[in-house]
Amino acid sequence: MIKFFIICFILIFIGCGGNKSSGQSEAYYRGEKIYRTVCLSCHNLDPRKVGALAPDIAGSDLELIRSMIMTGKHPEGRIKKWPDHQMAALPNLKDKIPDLHEYLKTFK
Ligand code: HEC
């Protein structure tokens, strides 16, 4: 009987290790999913590259991402990569901002 428990514990351990070894946090994967379903229609699949309708945004900081999503505008005093273009706000994604940041910060 005790052997059974030991084996169970080992299996649980291996299970946890497996999840961690995949490298990225859950927030990263949530962010990646949103990026690929929403942002991808304008930005590039690879956020380091320029997209069909919008610039590269890899490594954008939390303040910039929040501002773009909530207002469609840059925080005051920030230089726009594409000064002649405008992004529509996507305030329904308010809760996803930290996940998007987690995803975008892993590039660069
Ligand atoms: C309908 C097209 C469209 C969608 C969808 C879109 N964007 Fe944009 N985005 C733009 C355009 C156009 C610009 C350039 C205009 C600007 O910077 O004001 C831009 C600029 C940005 C910038 C600023 C880049 C810089 O450094 O100047 C960030 C950050 C950004 N987008 C994040 C996102 C995120 C995150 C998503 C997904 C939740 C998203 N965008 C979805 C069109 C889009």
mmCIF file of C-alpha atoms and ligand atoms in Angstrom:
data_model
loop_
_atom_site.group_PDB
_atom_site.id
_atom_site.type_symbol
_atom_site.label_atom_id
_atom_site.label_comp_id
_atom_site.label_asym_id
_atom_site.label_seq_id
_atom_site.Cartn_x
_atom_site.Cartn_y
_atom_site.Cartn_z
ATOM 1 C CA MET A 1 0.000 0.000 0.000
ATOM 2 C CA ILE A 2 2.758 2.466 0.930
ATOM 3 C CA LYS A 3 4.412 1.790 -2.444
ATOM 4 C CA PHE A 4 1.217 2.859 -4.138
ATOM 5 C CA PHE A 5 1.377 6.231 -2.374
ATOM 6 C CA ILE A 6 5.028 6.709 -3.221
ATOM 7 C CA ILE A 7 4.305 6.060 -6.887
ATOM 8 C CA CYS A 8 1.408 8.521 -6.760
ATOM 9 C CA PHE A 9 3.676 11.201 -5.306
ATOM 10 C CA ILE A 10 6.298 10.590 -7.954
ATOM 11 C CA LEU A 11 3.698 10.882 -10.690
ATOM 12 C CA ILE A 12 2.385 14.147 -9.242
ATOM 13 C CA PHE A 13 5.949 15.462 -9.158
ATOM 14 C CA ILE A 14 6.617 14.527 -12.747
ATOM 15 C CA GLY A 15 3.309 16.113 -13.721
ATOM 16 C CA CYS A 16 4.206 19.458 -12.150
ATOM 17 C CA GLY A 17 7.727 19.438 -13.542
ATOM 18 C CA GLY A 18 6.320 18.856 -17.010
ATOM 19 C CA ASN A 19 4.186 21.969 -16.844
ATOM 20 C CA LYS A 20 7.021 24.173 -15.678
ATOM 21 C CA SER A 21 9.500 22.916 -18.225
ATOM 22 C CA SER A 22 7.274 24.263 -21.021
ATOM 23 C CA GLY A 23 8.956 27.576 -20.126
ATOM 24 C CA GLN A 24 6.277 30.259 -20.214
ATOM 25 C CA SER A 25 3.726 31.379 -17.638
ATOM 26 C CA GLU A 26 -0.017 30.897 -17.979
ATOM 27 C CA ALA A 27 -0.346 34.654 -18.470
ATOM 28 C CA TYR A 28 1.980 34.405 -21.484
ATOM 29 C CA TYR A 29 -0.251 31.816 -23.131
ATOM 30 C CA ARG A 30 -3.411 33.795 -22.376
ATOM 31 C CA GLY A 31 -1.732 36.858 -23.880
ATOM 32 C CA GLU A 32 -0.586 34.935 -26.931
ATOM 33 C CA LYS A 33 -4.131 33.707 -27.525
ATOM 34 C CA ILE A 34 -5.607 37.225 -27.366
ATOM 35 C CA TYR A 35 -2.811 38.569 -29.553
ATOM 36 C CA ARG A 36 -3.499 35.944 -32.189
ATOM 37 C CA THR A 37 -7.257 36.368 -32.135
ATOM 38 C CA VAL A 38 -7.509 40.179 -31.873
ATOM 39 C CA CYS A 39 -4.277 42.083 -32.521
ATOM 40 C CA LEU A 40 -3.260 39.878 -35.438
ATOM 41 C CA SER A 41 -5.831 41.415 -37.767
ATOM 42 C CA CYS A 42 -3.584 44.505 -37.968
ATOM 43 C CA HIS A 43 -0.289 43.637 -36.271
ATOM 44 C CA ASN A 44 2.107 40.900 -37.444
ATOM 45 C CA LEU A 45 1.930 37.301 -36.179
ATOM 46 C CA ASP A 46 5.512 37.998 -35.075
ATOM 47 C CA PRO A 47 5.168 41.163 -32.930
ATOM 48 C CA ARG A 48 8.782 42.077 -33.760
ATOM 49 C CA LYS A 49 7.745 42.673 -37.356
ATOM 50 C CA VAL A 50 5.576 45.274 -39.015
ATOM 51 C CA GLY A 51 2.037 44.032 -39.637
ATOM 52 C CA ALA A 52 -0.394 44.545 -42.507
ATOM 53 C CA LEU A 53 -1.969 47.643 -40.955
ATOM 54 C CA ALA A 54 0.067 48.396 -37.849
ATOM 55 C CA PRO A 55 3.647 48.665 -36.557
ATOM 56 C CA ASP A 56 5.787 46.186 -34.630
ATOM 57 C CA ILE A 57 4.953 46.224 -30.906
ATOM 58 C CA ALA A 58 7.257 43.623 -29.332
ATOM 59 C CA GLY A 59 8.568 44.775 -25.978
ATOM 60 C CA SER A 60 5.915 47.491 -25.521
ATOM 61 C CA ASP A 61 5.643 48.484 -21.879
ATOM 62 C CA LEU A 62 2.520 48.106 -19.762
ATOM 63 C CA GLU A 63 1.705 51.827 -19.823
ATOM 64 C CA LEU A 64 1.731 51.981 -23.621
ATOM 65 C CA ILE A 65 -0.310 48.785 -24.045
ATOM 66 C CA ARG A 66 -2.878 49.978 -21.499
ATOM 67 C CA SER A 67 -3.169 53.370 -23.147
ATOM 68 C CA MET A 68 -3.567 51.947 -26.679
ATOM 69 C CA ILE A 69 -6.193 49.424 -25.595
ATOM 70 C CA MET A 70 -8.200 51.775 -23.376
ATOM 71 C CA THR A 71 -8.038 54.945 -25.512
ATOM 72 C CA GLY A 72 -6.417 54.079 -28.860
ATOM 73 C CA LYS A 73 -3.871 56.799 -28.090
ATOM 74 C CA HIS A 74 -0.315 56.948 -26.778
ATOM 75 C CA PRO A 75 0.391 58.132 -23.232
ATOM 76 C CA GLU A 76 1.178 61.841 -23.264
ATOM 77 C CA GLY A 77 4.593 62.744 -24.578
ATOM 78 C CA ARG A 78 5.219 59.365 -26.238
ATOM 79 C CA ILE A 79 6.539 59.162 -29.782
ATOM 80 C CA LYS A 80 4.281 57.193 -32.124
ATOM 81 C CA LYS A 81 5.926 54.719 -34.462
ATOM 82 C CA TRP A 82 3.291 55.475 -37.087
ATOM 83 C CA PRO A 83 2.281 59.116 -36.599
ATOM 84 C CA ASP A 84 -0.114 59.098 -39.572
ATOM 85 C CA HIS A 85 -2.198 56.174 -38.315
ATOM 86 C CA GLN A 86 -4.751 55.664 -35.594
ATOM 87 C CA MET A 87 -5.655 52.528 -33.637
ATOM 88 C CA ALA A 88 -9.213 52.005 -32.414
ATOM 89 C CA ALA A 89 -9.538 51.466 -28.662
ATOM 90 C CA LEU A 90 -10.443 47.955 -27.522
ATOM 91 C CA PRO A 91 -11.648 48.629 -23.955
ATOM 92 C CA ASN A 92 -13.444 45.277 -23.753
ATOM 93 C CA LEU A 93 -9.944 43.786 -23.389
ATOM 94 C CA LYS A 94 -9.278 45.754 -20.189
ATOM 95 C CA ASP A 95 -8.740 42.616 -18.086
ATOM 96 C CA LYS A 96 -6.353 41.129 -20.653
ATOM 97 C CA ILE A 97 -3.825 43.979 -20.598
ATOM 98 C CA PRO A 98 -1.426 42.294 -18.107
ATOM 99 C CA ASP A 99 -1.550 39.058 -20.139
ATOM 100 C CA LEU A 100 -0.800 40.932 -23.371
ATOM 101 C CA HIS A 101 2.101 42.672 -21.663
ATOM 102 C CA GLU A 102 3.391 39.332 -20.360
ATOM 103 C CA TYR A 103 3.336 38.001 -23.921
ATOM 104 C CA LEU A 104 4.832 41.036 -25.683
ATOM 105 C CA LYS A 105 7.655 41.518 -23.172
ATOM 106 C CA THR A 106 9.165 38.118 -23.983
ATOM 107 C CA PHE A 107 10.289 39.408 -27.391
ATOM 108 C CA LYS A 108 13.414 41.530 -27.862
HETATM 109 C C1 HEC B 1 -7.827 47.511 -36.383
HETATM 110 C C2 HEC B 1 -6.379 47.404 -36.412
HETATM 111 C C3 HEC B 1 -5.648 47.195 -35.087
HETATM 112 C C4 HEC B 1 -5.882 46.232 -34.139
HETATM 113 C C5 HEC B 1 -6.951 45.139 -34.144
HETATM 114 C C6 HEC B 1 -4.894 46.433 -33.116
HETATM 115 N N1 HEC B 1 -4.090 47.496 -33.425
HETATM 116 FE FE1 HEC B 1 -2.526 48.223 -32.311
HETATM 117 N N2 HEC B 1 -2.207 49.655 -33.702
HETATM 118 C C7 HEC B 1 -2.910 49.818 -34.892
HETATM 119 C C8 HEC B 1 -2.373 50.948 -35.632
HETATM 120 C C9 HEC B 1 -2.865 51.446 -36.989
HETATM 121 C C10 HEC B 1 -1.328 51.475 -34.850
HETATM 122 C C11 HEC B 1 -0.452 52.705 -35.181
HETATM 123 C C12 HEC B 1 -1.154 53.968 -34.745
HETATM 124 C C13 HEC B 1 -0.708 54.482 -33.419
HETATM 125 O O1 HEC B 1 0.359 54.082 -32.930
HETATM 126 O O2 HEC B 1 -1.426 55.310 -32.846
HETATM 127 C C14 HEC B 1 -1.247 50.645 -33.644
HETATM 128 C C15 HEC B 1 -0.342 50.856 -32.602
HETATM 129 C C16 HEC B 1 -0.229 50.048 -31.487
HETATM 130 C C17 HEC B 1 0.741 50.250 -30.419
HETATM 131 C C18 HEC B 1 1.754 51.378 -30.325
HETATM 132 C C19 HEC B 1 2.971 51.135 -31.183
HETATM 133 C C20 HEC B 1 4.018 52.227 -31.000
HETATM 134 O O3 HEC B 1 5.020 51.957 -30.311
HETATM 135 O O4 HEC B 1 3.862 53.337 -31.508
HETATM 136 C C21 HEC B 1 0.547 49.245 -29.507
HETATM 137 C C22 HEC B 1 1.304 49.010 -28.206
HETATM 138 C C23 HEC B 1 -0.550 48.439 -30.008
HETATM 139 N N3 HEC B 1 -0.980 48.947 -31.210
HETATM 140 C C24 HEC B 1 -1.052 47.315 -29.359
HETATM 141 C C25 HEC B 1 -2.116 46.554 -29.821
HETATM 142 C C26 HEC B 1 -2.605 45.383 -29.136
HETATM 143 C C27 HEC B 1 -2.007 44.807 -27.857
HETATM 144 C C28 HEC B 1 -3.658 44.908 -29.866
HETATM 145 C C29 HEC B 1 -4.540 43.728 -29.566
HETATM 146 C C30 HEC B 1 -5.233 43.739 -28.311
HETATM 147 C C31 HEC B 1 -3.828 45.795 -31.006
HETATM 148 N N4 HEC B 1 -2.858 46.764 -30.943
HETATM 149 C C32 HEC B 1 -4.793 45.648 -31.983
HETATM 150 C C33 HEC B 1 -3.951 49.039 -35.331
HETATM 151 C C34 HEC B 1 -4.510 47.973 -34.633
#
